[in-house]
XYZ file of C-alpha atoms in Angstrom:
248
model
C 222.586 41.769 166.024
C 219.729 42.492 168.837
C 217.473 39.377 169.720
C 213.871 40.194 170.687
C 212.549 37.998 173.760
C 209.272 36.559 173.862
C 206.791 37.177 176.891
C 207.500 33.590 177.591
C 211.153 33.867 177.306
C 211.238 36.996 179.371
C 209.398 35.345 182.210
C 212.010 32.406 182.291
C 214.589 35.024 182.385
C 212.550 36.438 185.340
C 213.353 33.164 187.220
C 217.107 33.357 186.908
C 217.279 37.283 187.663
C 215.386 36.478 190.862
C 218.281 34.025 191.975
C 221.034 37.083 191.072
C 218.598 39.459 193.117
C 218.695 37.138 195.960
C 222.500 36.589 195.794
C 223.124 39.845 195.895
C 220.988 40.623 198.791
C 222.428 37.546 200.755
C 226.006 39.067 200.275
C 224.674 42.451 201.455
C 223.121 40.968 204.757
C 226.835 38.856 205.349
C 228.960 41.574 204.144
C 231.138 42.726 207.011
C 234.345 44.371 208.145
C 237.122 41.994 208.610
C 236.244 39.789 205.945
C 238.083 39.202 202.366
C 236.806 39.833 199.201
C 237.162 36.054 198.642
C 235.519 34.876 201.615
C 232.587 37.005 200.337
C 232.551 35.697 196.883
C 232.417 32.304 198.313
C 229.150 32.923 199.987
C 227.708 34.032 196.600
C 229.102 31.109 195.027
C 227.247 28.837 197.095
C 224.250 30.723 197.160
C 224.064 30.709 193.612
C 224.647 26.872 193.494
C 222.534 26.095 195.865
C 219.683 27.672 193.845
C 220.468 25.189 191.051
C 222.152 27.891 189.000
C 225.331 28.475 187.298
C 227.463 31.582 188.460
C 228.215 32.675 184.869
C 231.429 35.063 185.746
C 233.356 31.871 186.997
C 235.364 30.990 183.738
C 234.045 33.763 181.596
C 237.095 34.517 179.239
C 239.222 33.312 182.206
C 237.674 35.004 185.246
C 238.684 33.461 188.097
C 235.569 33.780 190.328
C 231.799 33.634 190.739
C 231.173 37.631 191.121
C 232.959 40.565 190.722
C 233.932 42.376 194.230
C 234.726 45.710 193.733
C 236.157 48.426 196.363
C 236.128 51.939 196.903
C 238.349 53.251 193.755
C 237.803 49.621 192.055
C 235.115 50.722 189.242
C 234.165 47.179 188.179
C 235.634 43.532 187.782
C 237.295 43.289 191.186
C 238.849 39.984 191.349
C 238.245 38.280 194.803
C 241.012 37.585 196.911
C 242.867 38.670 199.882
C 241.949 42.424 199.977
C 240.288 42.972 203.765
C 236.959 44.520 203.593
C 237.391 47.812 206.104
C 234.869 49.703 207.764
C 234.147 53.046 205.614
C 234.352 51.347 202.562
C 231.994 50.883 199.584
C 231.857 47.718 198.102
C 230.417 47.082 194.640
C 229.170 43.473 193.944
C 228.222 42.603 190.862
C 226.796 39.144 189.976
C 225.710 37.170 186.864
C 224.183 33.648 186.965
C 222.374 31.254 184.434
C 219.483 28.730 184.525
C 217.131 27.593 182.177
C 219.056 28.710 179.139
C 219.259 32.573 180.127
C 221.286 34.950 182.167
C 220.782 37.505 184.544
C 222.665 40.284 185.702
C 222.789 43.073 188.638
C 225.199 44.841 190.864
C 224.772 46.907 194.085
C 227.153 48.941 195.741
C 227.053 48.460 199.884
C 227.993 50.806 202.375
C 230.361 48.987 205.335
C 230.219 50.451 208.895
C 230.784 54.309 209.089
C 231.224 55.220 205.755
C 231.660 59.089 205.225
C 228.870 61.488 203.995
C 230.818 61.887 200.331
C 230.841 58.240 199.738
C 227.278 57.838 200.823
C 226.059 60.475 198.344
C 227.875 58.767 195.773
C 226.222 55.644 195.911
C 222.933 57.455 196.425
C 223.325 59.355 193.297
C 224.677 56.281 191.294
C 221.028 54.306 192.175
C 219.344 57.392 191.031
C 221.086 57.780 188.112
C 219.555 54.155 187.014
C 216.014 55.420 187.960
C 216.373 58.607 185.926
C 217.052 56.336 183.044
C 213.968 54.599 183.616
C 211.689 57.845 182.944
C 209.743 57.646 179.958
C 211.620 54.172 179.000
C 209.702 51.898 176.246
C 209.208 51.013 172.676
C 210.603 54.066 170.711
C 213.027 55.699 173.222
C 216.201 56.489 171.640
C 218.820 54.206 173.247
C 220.887 57.011 174.067
C 218.322 58.596 175.757
C 219.378 56.254 178.626
C 223.027 57.578 178.819
C 222.013 61.062 178.459
C 219.721 60.930 181.747
C 222.556 58.939 183.642
C 224.908 61.885 182.533
C 222.805 64.616 183.301
C 221.764 63.555 187.026
C 225.661 62.401 187.432
C 227.146 65.607 186.265
C 224.505 67.620 187.840
C 225.589 66.277 191.514
C 229.357 66.736 190.553
C 230.032 63.543 189.518
C 230.962 61.837 186.199
C 230.219 58.649 184.352
C 232.773 56.168 183.346
C 232.858 56.056 179.422
C 235.332 53.092 178.898
C 232.811 50.606 180.097
C 229.042 50.434 179.323
C 225.633 48.351 179.847
C 224.471 45.672 177.326
C 221.993 43.541 175.937
C 221.491 40.180 177.885
C 219.770 36.941 177.133
C 221.246 33.537 176.165
C 224.627 35.264 176.849
C 225.925 37.471 179.361
C 226.741 40.134 176.708
C 224.457 40.764 173.690
C 223.885 43.871 171.612
C 223.309 46.767 172.364
C 225.978 48.339 174.100
C 224.046 50.853 176.645
C 226.142 53.795 177.441
C 226.125 56.109 180.534
C 226.353 59.142 178.195
C 225.003 60.428 175.362
C 222.752 62.793 173.356
C 219.125 62.820 173.605
C 217.122 61.756 170.464
C 219.962 59.596 168.871
C 220.737 55.998 168.876
C 218.551 52.793 167.723
C 214.716 52.886 169.062
C 214.107 50.549 171.661
C 211.623 47.533 170.755
C 209.182 45.403 172.867
C 211.220 42.309 173.755
C 214.743 43.984 173.897
C 216.220 43.155 177.468
C 219.118 45.190 178.476
C 221.764 45.543 181.322
C 221.468 49.573 182.601
C 224.328 49.923 184.800
C 225.403 53.526 185.802
C 229.336 53.186 186.873
C 229.810 56.998 188.753
C 233.038 58.401 189.831
C 233.518 60.785 192.544
C 236.308 62.304 190.450
C 237.458 61.986 187.002
C 235.439 59.686 184.328
C 238.903 58.159 183.353
C 240.067 54.589 184.252
C 242.930 52.357 184.278
C 242.804 48.623 183.082
C 245.049 46.452 185.349
C 247.496 45.035 182.958
C 248.672 42.329 185.350
C 245.302 40.397 186.031
C 243.859 41.664 182.771
C 240.405 42.762 184.645
C 240.578 45.190 187.683
C 239.167 48.518 186.369
C 239.932 51.427 188.906
C 239.394 55.315 188.626
C 242.557 57.107 187.198
C 242.785 59.341 190.235
C 242.238 56.701 192.815
C 238.864 58.432 193.886
C 235.840 56.070 194.730
C 233.492 54.516 192.512
C 229.855 53.450 192.768
C 227.791 50.884 190.637
C 224.150 50.278 190.362
C 222.586 47.646 187.665
C 219.579 46.068 186.870
C 218.305 43.535 184.058
C 215.402 45.346 182.078
C 213.035 44.164 179.823
C 211.244 46.534 177.402
C 207.628 45.846 176.964
C 204.582 46.765 174.923
C 203.693 49.640 177.440
C 207.196 50.460 178.997
C 209.527 48.427 180.905
C 209.829 45.442 183.411
C 212.631 45.199 185.768
C 213.336 41.442 186.183
C 216.026 42.023 188.814
C 213.659 43.384 191.338
């Protein structure tokens, strides 16, 4: 079931989304080669709590950390731990926080030190895919136009889009209907309505779109061929005249 938000509720969501945005910015400012992903997560956790918010990921279906930190071949849901971030890595930071009864969600992929041109382009195209998905977005837009736009731009640049994971609705819960795919056929899917709030999150792989789910920890998702992946996400409200990005 899709839950529509009132303009007042969307303004409340904007407040928690700012905390999410600022926590990711803070992570990017402090991210450096030589630190572990656990150390980066501790900084994010402290920042969220200092803002009076709750790190929604922590304890979600047993997830053991405040954020998801995914390095290079890890697509999403990388559990912070002893992995040392190295010069030349790309690091995706995915943060959810809740306050005022609502959740915000966003992700960015950061470049660490001297990153190869191939990785730089991958990260750039992942962000571009997000902006392509917003073209013409508003009430009446077919849902799968979002995924079609992401897929078209990624594949035009020689990349693939992850199909086993999707964006999602968001509100009082981290994951609400509908699922927001990163692939699809234009003109199909439910029509968007004002008051919907969704997370649009291209997950773009340098190689195959296929991924592996780690059965040992139950969370980590990696590319099937070990090639890098980039992730870019924002929480977006559908308004009467278009859209509003709440995490920017």
